[in-house]
mmCIF file with all atom_site columns, C-alpha atoms in Angstrom:
data_model
loop_
_atom_site.group_PDB
_atom_site.id
_atom_site.type_symbol
_atom_site.label_atom_id
_atom_site.label_alt_id
_atom_site.label_comp_id
_atom_site.label_asym_id
_atom_site.label_entity_id
_atom_site.label_seq_id
_atom_site.pdbx_PDB_ins_code
_atom_site.Cartn_x
_atom_site.Cartn_y
_atom_site.Cartn_z
_atom_site.occupancy
_atom_site.B_iso_or_equiv
_atom_site.pdbx_formal_charge
_atom_site.auth_seq_id
_atom_site.auth_comp_id
_atom_site.auth_asym_id
_atom_site.auth_atom_id
_atom_site.pdbx_PDB_model_num
ATOM 1   C CA . MET W 1 1   ? -28.223 -6.987  -26.856 1.00 49.00 ? 257 MET W CA 1
ATOM 2   C CA . LYS W 1 2   ? -29.020 -3.723  -25.181 1.00 48.00 ? 258 LYS W CA 1
ATOM 3   C CA . ALA W 1 3   ? -27.722 -5.506  -21.848 1.00 45.00 ? 259 ALA W CA 1
ATOM 4   C CA . ILE W 1 4   ? -24.285 -6.275  -23.477 1.00 44.00 ? 260 ILE W CA 1
ATOM 5   C CA . THR W 1 5   ? -23.941 -2.930  -24.818 1.00 42.00 ? 261 THR W CA 1
ATOM 6   C CA . LEU W 1 6   ? -24.663 -0.909  -21.613 1.00 40.00 ? 262 LEU W CA 1
ATOM 7   C CA . LEU W 1 7   ? -22.243 -3.853  -19.899 1.00 39.00 ? 263 LEU W CA 1
ATOM 8   C CA . LEU W 1 8   ? -19.407 -3.092  -22.363 1.00 40.00 ? 264 LEU W CA 1
ATOM 9   C CA . SER W 1 9   ? -20.068 0.811   -22.417 1.00 45.00 ? 265 SER W CA 1
ATOM 10  C CA . SER W 1 10  ? -19.751 0.577   -18.678 1.00 44.00 ? 266 SER W CA 1
ATOM 11  C CA . LEU W 1 11  ? -16.664 -1.123  -18.899 1.00 44.00 ? 267 LEU W CA 1
ATOM 12  C CA . PHE W 1 12  ? -14.668 1.386   -21.185 1.00 45.00 ? 268 PHE W CA 1
ATOM 13  C CA . CYS W 1 13  ? -15.531 4.071   -18.277 1.00 42.00 ? 269 CYS W CA 1
ATOM 14  C CA . LEU W 1 14  ? -14.063 2.584   -15.849 1.00 44.00 ? 270 LEU W CA 1
ATOM 15  C CA . PRO W 1 15  ? -10.210 3.660   -16.435 1.00 46.00 ? 271 PRO W CA 1
ATOM 16  C CA . VAL W 1 16  ? -11.807 7.518   -16.122 1.00 45.00 ? 272 VAL W CA 1
ATOM 17  C CA . LEU W 1 17  ? -13.105 6.786   -12.703 1.00 56.00 ? 273 LEU W CA 1
ATOM 18  C CA . ALA W 1 18  ? -9.978  6.003   -11.137 1.00 61.00 ? 274 ALA W CA 1
ATOM 19  C CA . LYS W 1 19  ? -8.757  8.573   -8.861  1.00 81.00 ? 275 LYS W CA 1
ATOM 20  C CA . ASP W 1 20  ? -5.489  10.273  -9.115  1.00 90.00 ? 276 ASP W CA 1
ATOM 21  C CA . LEU W 1 21  ? -2.888  10.399  -6.536  1.00 93.00 ? 277 LEU W CA 1
ATOM 22  C CA . PRO W 1 22  ? -1.820  13.708  -4.887  1.00 94.00 ? 278 PRO W CA 1
ATOM 23  C CA . PRO W 1 23  ? 1.168   15.328  -6.354  1.00 95.00 ? 279 PRO W CA 1
ATOM 24  C CA . VAL W 1 24  ? 4.696   13.379  -5.103  1.00 96.00 ? 280 VAL W CA 1
ATOM 25  C CA . ASN W 1 25  ? 5.836   16.529  -3.014  1.00 95.00 ? 281 ASN W CA 1
ATOM 26  C CA . GLU W 1 26  ? 2.310   16.975  -1.504  1.00 95.00 ? 282 GLU W CA 1
ATOM 27  C CA . MET W 1 27  ? 2.596   12.939  -0.390  1.00 95.00 ? 283 MET W CA 1
ATOM 28  C CA . THR W 1 28  ? 6.030   12.425  0.847   1.00 96.00 ? 284 THR W CA 1
ATOM 29  C CA . HIS W 1 29  ? 5.713   16.363  2.718   1.00 96.00 ? 285 HIS W CA 1
ATOM 30  C CA . ARG W 1 30  ? 2.626   14.601  4.365   1.00 95.00 ? 286 ARG W CA 1
ATOM 31  C CA . LEU W 1 31  ? 4.890   11.545  5.084   1.00 96.00 ? 287 LEU W CA 1
ATOM 32  C CA . ASP W 1 32  ? 7.602   13.560  6.379   1.00 96.00 ? 288 ASP W CA 1
ATOM 33  C CA . VAL W 1 33  ? 5.234   15.500  8.982   1.00 96.00 ? 289 VAL W CA 1
ATOM 34  C CA . ALA W 1 34  ? 3.520   12.553  10.289  1.00 94.00 ? 290 ALA W CA 1
ATOM 35  C CA . GLY W 1 35  ? 7.172   11.336  11.254  1.00 94.00 ? 291 GLY W CA 1
ATOM 36  C CA . TYR W 1 36  ? 6.969   8.366   8.673   1.00 94.00 ? 292 TYR W CA 1
ATOM 37  C CA . SER W 1 37  ? 9.917   9.755   6.861   1.00 95.00 ? 293 SER W CA 1
ATOM 38  C CA . ASN W 1 38  ? 12.971  12.260  6.596   1.00 94.00 ? 294 ASN W CA 1
ATOM 39  C CA . ALA W 1 39  ? 12.501  15.115  4.265   1.00 94.00 ? 295 ALA W CA 1
ATOM 40  C CA . ASP W 1 40  ? 16.401  14.919  3.915   1.00 95.00 ? 296 ASP W CA 1
ATOM 41  C CA . LYS W 1 41  ? 16.776  11.535  3.314   1.00 96.00 ? 297 LYS W CA 1
ATOM 42  C CA . TRP W 1 42  ? 14.261  10.793  -0.027  1.00 97.00 ? 298 TRP W CA 1
ATOM 43  C CA . GLU W 1 43  ? 16.621  9.594   -2.930  1.00 97.00 ? 299 GLU W CA 1
ATOM 44  C CA . ASP W 1 44  ? 15.315  10.151  -6.508  1.00 95.00 ? 300 ASP W CA 1
ATOM 45  C CA . LEU W 1 45  ? 14.671  7.587   -9.153  1.00 92.00 ? 301 LEU W CA 1
ATOM 46  C CA . GLU W 1 46  ? 13.514  8.742   -12.120 1.00 88.00 ? 302 GLU W CA 1
ATOM 47  C CA . ASP W 1 47  ? 10.065  9.326   -11.607 1.00 90.00 ? 303 ASP W CA 1
ATOM 48  C CA . THR W 1 48  ? 9.893   7.847   -7.951  1.00 96.00 ? 304 THR W CA 1
ATOM 49  C CA . LYS W 1 49  ? 11.174  8.938   -4.197  1.00 97.00 ? 305 LYS W CA 1
ATOM 50  C CA . LYS W 1 50  ? 12.877  6.305   -2.180  1.00 97.00 ? 306 LYS W CA 1
ATOM 51  C CA . GLN W 1 51  ? 13.490  6.372   1.045   1.00 97.00 ? 307 GLN W CA 1
ATOM 52  C CA . ASN W 1 52  ? 14.711  3.444   3.444   1.00 96.00 ? 308 ASN W CA 1
ATOM 53  C CA . LEU W 1 53  ? 13.122  3.242   6.739   1.00 94.00 ? 309 LEU W CA 1
ATOM 54  C CA . GLU W 1 54  ? 14.346  0.914   9.503   1.00 91.00 ? 310 GLU W CA 1
ATOM 55  C CA . THR W 1 55  ? 11.292  -0.873  8.764   1.00 89.00 ? 311 THR W CA 1
ATOM 56  C CA . GLY W 1 56  ? 11.514  -1.590  5.549   1.00 94.00 ? 312 GLY W CA 1
ATOM 57  C CA . ILE W 1 57  ? 11.465  0.351   1.810   1.00 96.00 ? 313 ILE W CA 1
ATOM 58  C CA . LEU W 1 58  ? 9.076   3.563   1.048   1.00 96.00 ? 314 LEU W CA 1
ATOM 59  C CA . PHE W 1 59  ? 8.849   4.585   -2.476  1.00 97.00 ? 315 PHE W CA 1
ATOM 60  C CA . VAL W 1 60  ? 6.169   7.503   -3.845  1.00 97.00 ? 316 VAL W CA 1
ATOM 61  C CA . SER W 1 61  ? 5.302   8.045   -7.240  1.00 96.00 ? 317 SER W CA 1
ATOM 62  C CA . GLN W 1 62  ? 2.856   9.889   -9.206  1.00 96.00 ? 318 GLN W CA 1
ATOM 63  C CA . SER W 1 63  ? 1.277   6.664   -9.540  1.00 95.00 ? 319 SER W CA 1
ATOM 64  C CA . SER W 1 64  ? 1.672   4.485   -6.264  1.00 95.00 ? 320 SER W CA 1
ATOM 65  C CA . VAL W 1 65  ? 2.617   4.616   -3.089  1.00 96.00 ? 321 VAL W CA 1
ATOM 66  C CA . SER W 1 66  ? 4.222   1.194   -1.865  1.00 96.00 ? 322 SER W CA 1
ATOM 67  C CA . SER W 1 67  ? 5.934   -0.121  1.243   1.00 95.00 ? 323 SER W CA 1
ATOM 68  C CA . MET W 1 68  ? 8.250   -3.433  1.445   1.00 96.00 ? 324 MET W CA 1
ATOM 69  C CA . ILE W 1 69  ? 8.923   -4.662  4.169   1.00 94.00 ? 325 ILE W CA 1
ATOM 70  C CA . PRO W 1 70  ? 10.944  -7.728  5.322   1.00 93.00 ? 326 PRO W CA 1
ATOM 71  C CA . VAL W 1 71  ? 8.899   -9.934  8.060   1.00 91.00 ? 327 VAL W CA 1
ATOM 72  C CA . SER W 1 72  ? 10.841  -12.710 9.939   1.00 86.00 ? 328 SER W CA 1
ATOM 73  C CA . SER W 1 73  ? 11.460  -14.095 13.708  1.00 79.00 ? 329 SER W CA 1
ATOM 74  C CA . SER W 1 74  ? 12.589  -17.386 15.578  1.00 77.00 ? 330 SER W CA 1
ATOM 75  C CA . ASN W 1 75  ? 8.927   -18.495 16.469  1.00 81.00 ? 331 ASN W CA 1
ATOM 76  C CA . ASP W 1 76  ? 5.080   -17.925 15.743  1.00 80.00 ? 332 ASP W CA 1
ATOM 77  C CA . ASN W 1 77  ? 4.485   -15.277 18.172  1.00 83.00 ? 333 ASN W CA 1
ATOM 78  C CA . GLU W 1 78  ? 7.004   -12.920 17.158  1.00 84.00 ? 334 GLU W CA 1
ATOM 79  C CA . LEU W 1 79  ? 6.009   -13.526 13.392  1.00 81.00 ? 335 LEU W CA 1
ATOM 80  C CA . VAL W 1 80  ? 2.678   -12.859 14.106  1.00 84.00 ? 336 VAL W CA 1
ATOM 81  C CA . VAL W 1 81  ? 3.583   -9.540  15.679  1.00 87.00 ? 337 VAL W CA 1
ATOM 82  C CA . ALA W 1 82  ? 6.255   -8.329  13.103  1.00 88.00 ? 338 ALA W CA 1
ATOM 83  C CA . PHE W 1 83  ? 3.728   -9.420  10.492  1.00 86.00 ? 339 PHE W CA 1
ATOM 84  C CA . THR W 1 84  ? 0.745   -7.124  12.055  1.00 88.00 ? 340 THR W CA 1
ATOM 85  C CA . LEU W 1 85  ? 3.511   -4.290  12.226  1.00 89.00 ? 341 LEU W CA 1
ATOM 86  C CA . ALA W 1 86  ? 4.021   -4.283  8.814   1.00 91.00 ? 342 ALA W CA 1
ATOM 87  C CA . GLY W 1 87  ? 0.493   -4.169  8.227   1.00 89.00 ? 343 GLY W CA 1
ATOM 88  C CA . ILE W 1 88  ? -0.033  -1.033  10.292  1.00 89.00 ? 344 ILE W CA 1
ATOM 89  C CA . HIS W 1 89  ? 2.868   0.653   8.899   1.00 91.00 ? 345 HIS W CA 1
ATOM 90  C CA . CYS W 1 90  ? 1.874   -0.372  4.957   1.00 90.00 ? 346 CYS W CA 1
ATOM 91  C CA . VAL W 1 91  ? -1.905  0.865   6.060   1.00 90.00 ? 347 VAL W CA 1
ATOM 92  C CA . ASN W 1 92  ? -0.813  4.327   8.059   1.00 91.00 ? 348 ASN W CA 1
ATOM 93  C CA . THR W 1 93  ? 1.771   5.202   5.568   1.00 92.00 ? 349 THR W CA 1
ATOM 94  C CA . SER W 1 94  ? -0.477  4.812   2.433   1.00 91.00 ? 350 SER W CA 1
ATOM 95  C CA . LEU W 1 95  ? -3.664  6.760   4.252   1.00 90.00 ? 351 LEU W CA 1
ATOM 96  C CA . GLU W 1 96  ? -1.190  9.561   5.345   1.00 91.00 ? 352 GLU W CA 1
ATOM 97  C CA . ALA W 1 97  ? -0.092  10.044  1.971   1.00 91.00 ? 353 ALA W CA 1
ATOM 98  C CA . ILE W 1 98  ? -3.458  10.873  0.390   1.00 90.00 ? 354 ILE W CA 1
ATOM 99  C CA . ASP W 1 99  ? -4.645  12.770  3.690   1.00 90.00 ? 355 ASP W CA 1
ATOM 100 C CA . MET W 1 100 ? -7.229  9.720   5.031   1.00 87.00 ? 356 MET W CA 1
ATOM 101 C CA . ALA W 1 101 ? -4.883  9.186   8.369   1.00 84.00 ? 357 ALA W CA 1
ATOM 102 C CA . HIS W 1 102 ? -8.141  10.303  10.086  1.00 83.00 ? 358 HIS W CA 1
ATOM 103 C CA . HIS W 1 103 ? -10.488 8.176   8.269   1.00 81.00 ? 359 HIS W CA 1
ATOM 104 C CA . THR W 1 104 ? -11.751 5.093   10.881  1.00 79.00 ? 360 THR W CA 1
ATOM 105 C CA . SER W 1 105 ? -13.174 2.476   8.717   1.00 79.00 ? 361 SER W CA 1
ATOM 106 C CA . LEU W 1 106 ? -10.707 2.189   5.952   1.00 83.00 ? 362 LEU W CA 1
ATOM 107 C CA . PRO W 1 107 ? -7.678  0.690   8.031   1.00 86.00 ? 363 PRO W CA 1
ATOM 108 C CA . LYS W 1 108 ? -9.910  -2.464  9.078   1.00 84.00 ? 364 LYS W CA 1
ATOM 109 C CA . SER W 1 109 ? -10.947 -2.844  5.337   1.00 84.00 ? 365 SER W CA 1
ATOM 110 C CA . MET W 1 110 ? -6.837  -2.639  4.347   1.00 88.00 ? 366 MET W CA 1
ATOM 111 C CA . LEU W 1 111 ? -5.575  -5.064  7.110   1.00 88.00 ? 367 LEU W CA 1
ATOM 112 C CA . ASN W 1 112 ? -8.448  -7.589  5.945   1.00 86.00 ? 368 ASN W CA 1
ATOM 113 C CA . SER W 1 113 ? -6.864  -7.391  2.699   1.00 88.00 ? 369 SER W CA 1
ATOM 114 C CA . ILE W 1 114 ? -3.491  -8.266  4.104   1.00 86.00 ? 370 ILE W CA 1
ATOM 115 C CA . ASN W 1 115 ? -4.676  -10.745 6.059   1.00 86.00 ? 371 ASN W CA 1
ATOM 116 C CA . ASP W 1 116 ? -6.411  -12.077 2.627   1.00 89.00 ? 372 ASP W CA 1
ATOM 117 C CA . ALA W 1 117 ? -2.728  -12.302 0.868   1.00 88.00 ? 373 ALA W CA 1
ATOM 118 C CA . LEU W 1 118 ? -1.411  -14.156 3.594   1.00 84.00 ? 374 LEU W CA 1
ATOM 119 C CA . LYS W 1 119 ? -4.252  -16.691 3.295   1.00 88.00 ? 375 LYS W CA 1
ATOM 120 C CA . SER W 1 120 ? -4.149  -16.728 -0.496  1.00 88.00 ? 376 SER W CA 1
ATOM 121 C CA . PRO W 1 121 ? -2.671  -19.648 -2.632  1.00 90.00 ? 377 PRO W CA 1
ATOM 122 C CA . SER W 1 122 ? -1.313  -16.761 -4.552  1.00 92.00 ? 378 SER W CA 1
ATOM 123 C CA . HIS W 1 123 ? 0.085   -14.336 -1.674  1.00 92.00 ? 379 HIS W CA 1
ATOM 124 C CA . LYS W 1 124 ? -2.273  -11.386 -3.396  1.00 94.00 ? 380 LYS W CA 1
ATOM 125 C CA . ALA W 1 125 ? -5.050  -9.486  -2.530  1.00 93.00 ? 381 ALA W CA 1
ATOM 126 C CA . SER W 1 126 ? -6.687  -6.330  -3.151  1.00 92.00 ? 382 SER W CA 1
ATOM 127 C CA . THR W 1 127 ? -9.473  -3.706  -2.037  1.00 90.00 ? 383 THR W CA 1
ATOM 128 C CA . LEU W 1 128 ? -10.394 -0.382  -2.950  1.00 88.00 ? 384 LEU W CA 1
ATOM 129 C CA . VAL W 1 129 ? -9.802  2.019   -0.762  1.00 85.00 ? 385 VAL W CA 1
ATOM 130 C CA . TRP W 1 130 ? -11.733 5.651   -1.032  1.00 83.00 ? 386 TRP W CA 1
ATOM 131 C CA . GLY W 1 131 ? -11.481 5.455   -5.387  1.00 87.00 ? 387 GLY W CA 1
ATOM 132 C CA . TYR W 1 132 ? -7.602  4.003   -5.160  1.00 91.00 ? 388 TYR W CA 1
ATOM 133 C CA . ASN W 1 133 ? -6.546  0.352   -5.439  1.00 92.00 ? 389 ASN W CA 1
ATOM 134 C CA . PHE W 1 134 ? -4.667  -1.287  -2.192  1.00 92.00 ? 390 PHE W CA 1
ATOM 135 C CA . GLU W 1 135 ? -2.835  -4.166  -3.700  1.00 94.00 ? 391 GLU W CA 1
ATOM 136 C CA . THR W 1 136 ? -0.489  -6.513  -1.152  1.00 94.00 ? 392 THR W CA 1
ATOM 137 C CA . GLU W 1 137 ? 1.624   -9.293  -1.880  1.00 94.00 ? 393 GLU W CA 1
ATOM 138 C CA . ILE W 1 138 ? 3.514   -11.495 0.331   1.00 92.00 ? 394 ILE W CA 1
ATOM 139 C CA . THR W 1 139 ? 6.508   -12.714 -0.817  1.00 93.00 ? 395 THR W CA 1
ATOM 140 C CA . PRO W 1 140 ? 8.198   -15.886 0.960   1.00 89.00 ? 396 PRO W CA 1
ATOM 141 C CA . VAL W 1 141 ? 12.148  -15.562 1.466   1.00 90.00 ? 397 VAL W CA 1
ATOM 142 C CA . LYS W 1 142 ? 15.045  -17.458 3.229   1.00 87.00 ? 398 LYS W CA 1
ATOM 143 C CA . GLN W 1 143 ? 14.313  -15.805 6.487   1.00 82.00 ? 399 GLN W CA 1
ATOM 144 C CA . GLY W 1 144 ? 10.454  -14.759 6.571   1.00 86.00 ? 400 GLY W CA 1
ATOM 145 C CA . MET W 1 145 ? 8.818   -12.685 3.961   1.00 90.00 ? 401 MET W CA 1
ATOM 146 C CA . ILE W 1 146 ? 8.606   -9.736  2.430   1.00 93.00 ? 402 ILE W CA 1
ATOM 147 C CA . VAL W 1 147 ? 5.473   -7.970  2.678   1.00 93.00 ? 403 VAL W CA 1
ATOM 148 C CA . ASN W 1 148 ? 4.800   -5.510  -0.256  1.00 95.00 ? 404 ASN W CA 1
ATOM 149 C CA . CYS W 1 149 ? 1.727   -3.073  -0.193  1.00 95.00 ? 405 CYS W CA 1
ATOM 150 C CA . THR W 1 150 ? 0.716   -0.193  -3.068  1.00 94.00 ? 406 THR W CA 1
ATOM 151 C CA . LEU W 1 151 ? -1.387  2.268   -2.928  1.00 94.00 ? 407 LEU W CA 1
ATOM 152 C CA . LYS W 1 152 ? -2.701  2.806   -6.624  1.00 94.00 ? 408 LYS W CA 1
#
C-alpha cells in the first residue's frame, strides 16, 4: 500500500517539474541573431509568433517552439538528404530558442527521436531535452512528407 501511495504522489508532482520555455521575445531574438529567422518578418497569431522560411514554417509561443518542414524529392538519395536537413533545422532552431545550441549531446538524442518517428508505425516519437519534451511527427502527403518538430 505504501508503494502505491508513493507512486501516486510522485505522479502528481510531474507537472510541477516541467520546465517553462523562455519568454517568446527572447526566443525569437535568439533565432533572429542566429540567422534562422528575420526580426522584421514575424507574424503575430494570437499567442504565437509565426515566420515562413525557405525551409518551412517556424512557430514560437510561450508553450512551444515548432518547425513544420515539407520534405520531397524525386529519388531516395535526395529524400534522405532532405529529411536529414529537415531534422538538423528542427534540432538547431529548438536548441537556439532555449539557448542550448552549444550543448553537444542533445542534438544526437533529438536526431534519434526524428529517426524513430520515421520508423514508428504512428510516425511519432518524443524524447526529453534538458527538461523539455521534444516531439516529432511525420505526416505523409502526396508529394512527400511534412516533418513537424515541437519543443515543449
